[in-house]
CSV table of C-alpha atoms in Angstrom, one decimal:
chain,number,residue,atom,x,y,z
A,259,MET,CA,8.6,5.5,2.3
A,260,SER,CA,12.1,4.2,2.0
A,261,GLY,CA,13.3,2.3,-1.1
A,262,LYS,CA,15.0,-0.2,1.1
A,263,GLY,CA,14.2,-3.7,0.0
A,264,LEU,CA,12.0,-6.1,2.0
A,265,GLY,CA,14.8,-8.5,2.3
A,266,ASP,CA,17.1,-6.0,3.9
A,267,ARG,CA,14.4,-4.7,6.2
A,268,PHE,CA,13.2,-8.0,7.5
A,269,GLY,CA,16.1,-10.3,6.6
A,270,ASP,CA,17.3,-10.5,10.2
A,271,ARG,CA,13.9,-11.9,11.1
A,272,GLY,CA,14.0,-14.7,8.6
A,273,ARG,CA,13.8,-17.5,11.1
A,274,LEU,CA,10.8,-15.8,12.7
A,275,LEU,CA,9.1,-15.6,9.3
A,276,VAL,CA,9.5,-19.4,8.9
A,277,LEU,CA,8.0,-19.9,12.4
A,278,CYS,CA,5.2,-17.6,11.6
A,279,GLY,CA,4.5,-19.5,8.4
A,280,VAL,CA,4.0,-22.6,10.4
A,281,MET,CA,1.8,-20.7,12.8
A,282,THR,CA,-0.4,-19.2,10.1
A,283,ALA,CA,-0.8,-22.7,8.6
A,284,MET,CA,-1.9,-24.0,12.0
A,285,ILE,CA,-4.5,-21.2,12.2
A,286,GLY,CA,-5.6,-22.2,8.7
A,287,VAL,CA,-6.3,-25.7,10.1
A,288,VAL,CA,-8.2,-24.1,13.0
A,289,SER,CA,-10.3,-22.2,10.5
A,290,VAL,CA,-11.2,-25.4,8.7
A,291,VAL,CA,-12.6,-27.0,11.9
A,292,ALA,CA,-14.0,-23.8,13.3
A,293,PRO,CA,-17.8,-23.7,14.1
A,294,SER,CA,-20.0,-22.7,11.1
A,295,ARG,CA,-20.7,-19.4,12.8
A,296,GLU,CA,-17.0,-18.4,12.4
A,297,GLU,CA,-16.8,-20.0,9.0
A,298,ASN,CA,-19.5,-17.6,7.8
A,299,ASP,CA,-18.3,-14.5,9.7
A,300,PRO,CA,-17.0,-12.1,7.0
A,301,ARG,CA,-15.5,-9.6,9.5
A,302,PRO,CA,-11.7,-9.4,9.5
A,303,THR,CA,-11.5,-9.2,13.3
A,304,VAL,CA,-8.6,-10.4,15.5
A,305,THR,CA,-10.9,-12.8,17.3
A,306,ASN,CA,-12.3,-14.4,14.2
A,307,VAL,CA,-10.5,-17.7,13.5
A,308,GLY,CA,-12.5,-18.4,10.3
A,309,PRO,CA,-11.1,-17.9,6.8
A,310,HIS,CA,-12.0,-14.2,6.8
A,311,GLY,CA,-10.7,-13.3,10.2
A,312,ALA,CA,-7.5,-11.4,11.1
A,313,LYS,CA,-6.3,-13.7,14.0
A,314,ALA,CA,-3.3,-14.9,12.0
A,315,ALA,CA,-2.2,-11.3,11.1
A,316,TYR,CA,-2.6,-10.3,14.8
A,317,LEU,CA,-0.5,-13.2,16.0
A,318,THR,CA,2.1,-13.0,13.2
A,319,LEU,CA,2.9,-9.3,13.9
A,320,GLY,CA,3.1,-10.0,17.6
A,321,ALA,CA,5.5,-12.9,16.9
A,322,LEU,CA,7.7,-10.6,14.9
A,323,GLY,CA,8.1,-8.3,17.8
A,324,VAL,CA,5.5,-5.7,16.8
A,325,LYS,CA,3.5,-4.2,19.6
A,326,THR,CA,-0.1,-5.0,18.6
A,327,SER,CA,-3.4,-4.1,20.2
A,328,ARG,CA,-7.1,-4.2,19.6
A,329,TRP,CA,-9.2,-1.0,19.8
A,330,ASP,CA,-12.9,-1.2,20.3
A,331,ARG,CA,-13.7,2.3,21.4
A,332,SER,CA,-14.3,5.3,19.1
A,333,LEU,CA,-11.8,6.8,16.7
A,334,SER,CA,-12.1,10.1,18.6
A,335,ALA,CA,-11.1,8.4,21.8
A,336,LEU,CA,-8.0,7.0,20.0
A,337,ASN,CA,-7.0,10.5,18.9
A,338,GLU,CA,-7.5,11.7,22.5
A,339,ASP,CA,-5.6,8.9,24.1
A,340,LEU,CA,-2.5,9.0,22.0
A,341,SER,CA,0.1,11.8,22.2
A,342,ASP,CA,1.6,13.2,19.0
A,343,ALA,CA,4.7,11.2,19.6
A,344,GLN,CA,2.7,8.0,20.0
A,345,VAL,CA,0.6,8.7,16.9
A,346,ALA,CA,3.8,9.2,14.8
A,347,ARG,CA,4.9,5.6,15.5
A,348,THR,CA,1.4,4.0,15.2
A,349,THR,CA,-0.3,2.3,12.3
A,350,VAL,CA,-4.1,1.8,12.6
A,351,ILE,CA,-5.6,-1.0,10.5
A,352,VAL,CA,-9.3,-0.3,9.6
A,353,ALA,CA,-10.2,-3.4,7.6
A,354,GLU,CA,-13.6,-3.5,5.9
A,355,PRO,CA,-15.3,-1.0,8.4
A,356,GLU,CA,-19.1,-0.9,8.8
A,357,TYR,CA,-20.9,2.3,9.4
A,358,ASP,CA,-23.9,4.2,8.1
A,359,ALA,CA,-24.0,7.4,6.1
A,360,THR,CA,-24.8,9.5,9.1
A,361,GLU,CA,-21.5,8.5,10.7
A,362,GLN,CA,-19.2,8.9,7.7
A,363,LYS,CA,-18.3,12.6,8.0
A,364,GLY,CA,-17.4,12.3,11.7
A,365,LEU,CA,-15.3,9.2,11.2
A,366,ALA,CA,-13.5,10.6,8.2
A,367,ALA,CA,-12.6,13.7,10.2
A,368,GLU,CA,-11.1,11.6,12.9
A,369,VAL,CA,-9.1,9.5,10.4
A,370,LYS,CA,-7.8,12.7,8.7
A,371,LYS,CA,-6.8,14.2,12.1
A,372,PHE,CA,-4.9,11.0,13.0
A,373,LEU,CA,-3.1,11.1,9.6
A,374,GLU,CA,-2.2,14.8,9.9
A,375,ARG,CA,-0.7,14.2,13.3
A,376,GLY,CA,1.8,11.8,11.7
A,377,GLY,CA,0.0,8.4,12.0
A,378,ARG,CA,-0.4,5.8,9.3
A,379,VAL,CA,-3.8,4.3,8.4
A,380,VAL,CA,-4.2,1.0,6.4
A,381,THR,CA,-7.8,0.6,5.3
A,382,THR,CA,-9.6,-1.6,2.8
A,383,GLY,CA,-12.7,-1.8,0.6
A,384,GLN,CA,-15.2,0.8,-0.5
A,385,ALA,CA,-16.2,1.8,3.1
A,386,GLY,CA,-12.5,2.1,4.1
A,387,ALA,CA,-11.7,4.4,1.1
A,388,LEU,CA,-14.5,6.8,1.9
A,389,LEU,CA,-12.9,7.4,5.3
A,390,LEU,CA,-9.7,8.7,3.7
A,391,PRO,CA,-9.1,12.2,2.4
A,392,GLY,CA,-9.8,12.1,-1.3
A,393,GLY,CA,-10.9,8.5,-1.2
A,394,GLU,CA,-12.9,7.6,-4.3
A,395,VAL,CA,-13.7,4.2,-5.7
A,396,SER,CA,-15.6,2.7,-8.6
A,397,PRO,CA,-16.6,-0.9,-9.5
A,398,ALA,CA,-13.9,-3.2,-10.7
A,399,GLY,CA,-13.2,-3.4,-14.4
A,400,LEU,CA,-15.3,-5.7,-16.6
A,401,LEU,CA,-12.6,-8.3,-16.8
A,402,GLN,CA,-12.0,-8.3,-13.1
A,403,GLY,CA,-14.0,-9.1,-10.0
A,404,GLY,CA,-13.4,-12.0,-7.8
A,405,LEU,CA,-9.9,-13.1,-6.8
A,406,CYS,CA,-7.0,-11.9,-8.9
A,407,HIS,CA,-3.2,-12.0,-8.8
A,408,THR,CA,-2.0,-8.4,-8.8
A,409,MET,CA,0.7,-6.9,-10.9
A,410,PRO,CA,3.2,-4.7,-8.9
A,411,GLU,CA,3.8,-1.2,-10.3
A,412,GLY,CA,6.9,0.9,-9.6
A,413,PRO,CA,9.7,0.5,-7.1
A,414,GLY,CA,7.8,1.2,-3.9
A,415,MET,CA,7.8,-1.1,-0.8
A,416,LEU,CA,4.2,-2.2,-1.4
A,417,ALA,CA,5.0,-3.2,-5.0
A,418,GLN,CA,8.1,-5.1,-3.8
A,419,ALA,CA,5.8,-7.5,-1.9
A,420,GLY,CA,5.2,-9.2,-5.3
A,421,ARG,CA,2.0,-10.6,-6.8
A,422,VAL,CA,-0.7,-10.6,-4.1
A,423,GLU,CA,-3.9,-12.6,-4.2
A,424,MET,CA,-6.5,-9.8,-3.9
A,425,ALA,CA,-10.3,-10.0,-3.9
A,426,ASN,CA,-11.2,-7.2,-6.3
A,427,SER,CA,-14.6,-5.8,-6.3
A,428,VAL,CA,-13.7,-2.0,-6.4
A,429,GLN,CA,-10.8,0.1,-7.7
A,430,TRP,CA,-9.3,3.4,-6.6
A,431,ALA,CA,-10.9,6.1,-8.8
A,432,ASN,CA,-9.1,9.3,-7.8
A,433,ASP,CA,-6.2,9.8,-10.2
A,434,GLY,CA,-4.6,12.8,-8.5
A,435,PRO,CA,-0.8,13.1,-8.7
A,436,GLN,CA,-0.5,12.5,-4.9
A,437,PHE,CA,-1.9,9.0,-5.1
A,438,VAL,CA,0.8,6.4,-5.7
A,439,VAL,CA,-0.5,3.1,-7.2
A,440,GLU,CA,1.6,0.2,-6.3
A,441,GLN,CA,-0.5,-2.9,-7.2
A,442,ARG,CA,-3.1,-3.4,-10.0
A,443,CYS,CA,-5.6,-6.0,-11.0
A,444,GLY,CA,-5.5,-5.6,-14.7
A,445,LYS,CA,-5.9,-1.9,-15.1
A,446,ASP,CA,-7.6,-1.5,-11.7
A,447,ALA,CA,-5.7,0.3,-9.0
A,448,VAL,CA,-6.0,-2.0,-5.9
A,449,VAL,CA,-3.1,-0.9,-3.6
A,450,VAL,CA,-2.6,2.8,-3.2
A,451,ARG,CA,-0.6,5.0,-0.8
A,452,TYR,CA,-0.3,8.7,-0.3
A,453,VAL,CA,0.9,11.3,2.2
A,454,VAL,CA,-1.6,13.2,4.3
A,455,GLY,CA,-0.1,15.9,6.5
A,456,LYS,CA,2.7,14.3,8.5
A,457,GLY,CA,1.3,10.8,8.0
A,458,GLU,CA,0.5,8.3,5.3
A,459,ALA,CA,-2.6,6.5,4.1
A,460,VAL,CA,-2.6,3.0,2.6
A,461,TRP,CA,-5.6,1.5,0.8
A,462,TRP,CA,-6.3,-2.0,-0.4
A,463,SER,CA,-9.2,-3.0,-2.6
A,464,SER,CA,-10.1,-5.7,0.0
A,465,SER,CA,-8.9,-7.1,3.3
A,466,SER,CA,-8.2,-10.5,1.8
A,467,PRO,CA,-4.3,-10.3,2.0
A,468,LEU,CA,-4.5,-10.1,5.8
A,469,GLU,CA,-7.2,-12.6,6.3
A,470,ASN,CA,-6.5,-16.1,7.8
A,471,GLY,CA,-7.2,-17.8,4.5
A,472,GLU,CA,-4.7,-15.8,2.5
A,473,LEU,CA,-1.9,-14.7,4.9
A,474,LYS,CA,-0.1,-18.0,4.4
A,475,ASN,CA,0.9,-16.7,0.9
A,476,ASP,CA,4.3,-15.1,1.0
A,477,ALA,CA,3.4,-12.0,-1.0
A,478,ASP,CA,0.3,-11.3,1.1
A,479,LEU,CA,2.4,-11.4,4.3
A,480,LYS,CA,5.0,-9.1,2.7
A,481,LEU,CA,2.3,-6.7,1.7
A,482,LEU,CA,1.0,-6.5,5.3
A,483,LEU,CA,4.5,-6.0,6.7
A,484,ALA,CA,5.3,-3.2,4.2
A,485,SER,CA,1.9,-1.6,4.7
A,486,VAL,CA,2.2,-1.3,8.5
A,487,GLY,CA,5.8,-0.1,8.3
A,488,GLY,CA,8.8,-1.0,10.4
A,489,GLY,CA,9.3,0.1,14.0
A,490,ARG,CA,5.6,1.0,14.5
A,491,ASP,CA,3.0,-0.1,16.9
A,492,VAL,CA,-0.1,-1.6,15.2
A,493,VAL,CA,-3.7,-1.0,16.4
A,494,PHE,CA,-6.5,-3.1,14.9
A,495,GLU,CA,-9.5,-0.8,14.9
A,496,GLU,CA,-12.6,-2.9,15.7
A,497,SER,CA,-15.1,-0.4,17.0
A,498,LEU,CA,-16.8,-0.3,13.6
A,499,TYR,CA,-17.9,-3.9,13.4
A,500,GLY,CA,-21.1,-3.5,15.5
A,501,ALA,CA,-24.6,-3.5,14.1
A,502,VAL,CA,-25.0,-0.7,11.5
A,503,LYS,CA,-27.7,1.7,12.5
A,504,THR,CA,-30.5,2.5,10.1
A,505,LEU,CA,-32.2,5.8,9.4
């Protein structure tokens, strides 16, 4: 990833960011008066206007000129539908996915294939980490858990987002040299990126920075923008929010 600053990269869109701030605040108001069903819906979907939904993220990226879409078919179908050229300019967001153990191997294979073809994947939480090559997590440190304000680490774009409000229940546990930690909660690695083939994987400890209730915070929005990357289409993968099958 380039070392170019966030201000340089998105400075020409400053006015839009102000407008998007107003928009996300309005969505926050909507979430307050939303029906209790949406209030209690923990899924970060683009149709959920409750505090944990991703409606604000979806609309904000669109307002910034990013081509966004919602995908509710299989990951294998996504790989089949996109050419290598399209994959190379696409970021897929897989926030807090739901699946059972029998599906993990196949899903992880499709994620790896997408990355190796040059795509970018942003995923969150324990279930998201297990879909990534080398993804390993462990419980948060004894002094963590709950909501924390992260500490940026290093000069990377994800660190330049600043101190992010992050719900921290797990931490990245694989300390291989290829994994770049850019945000920590205490000693816990909660924002990590690394190269896979021609692509790049980005992992957050939780989806909270892109949720309606948190995206109004400046650092959270900056983390989302830096994670999806500039000049890329964004696909919100939502095929994994169905009922989880049991053995």
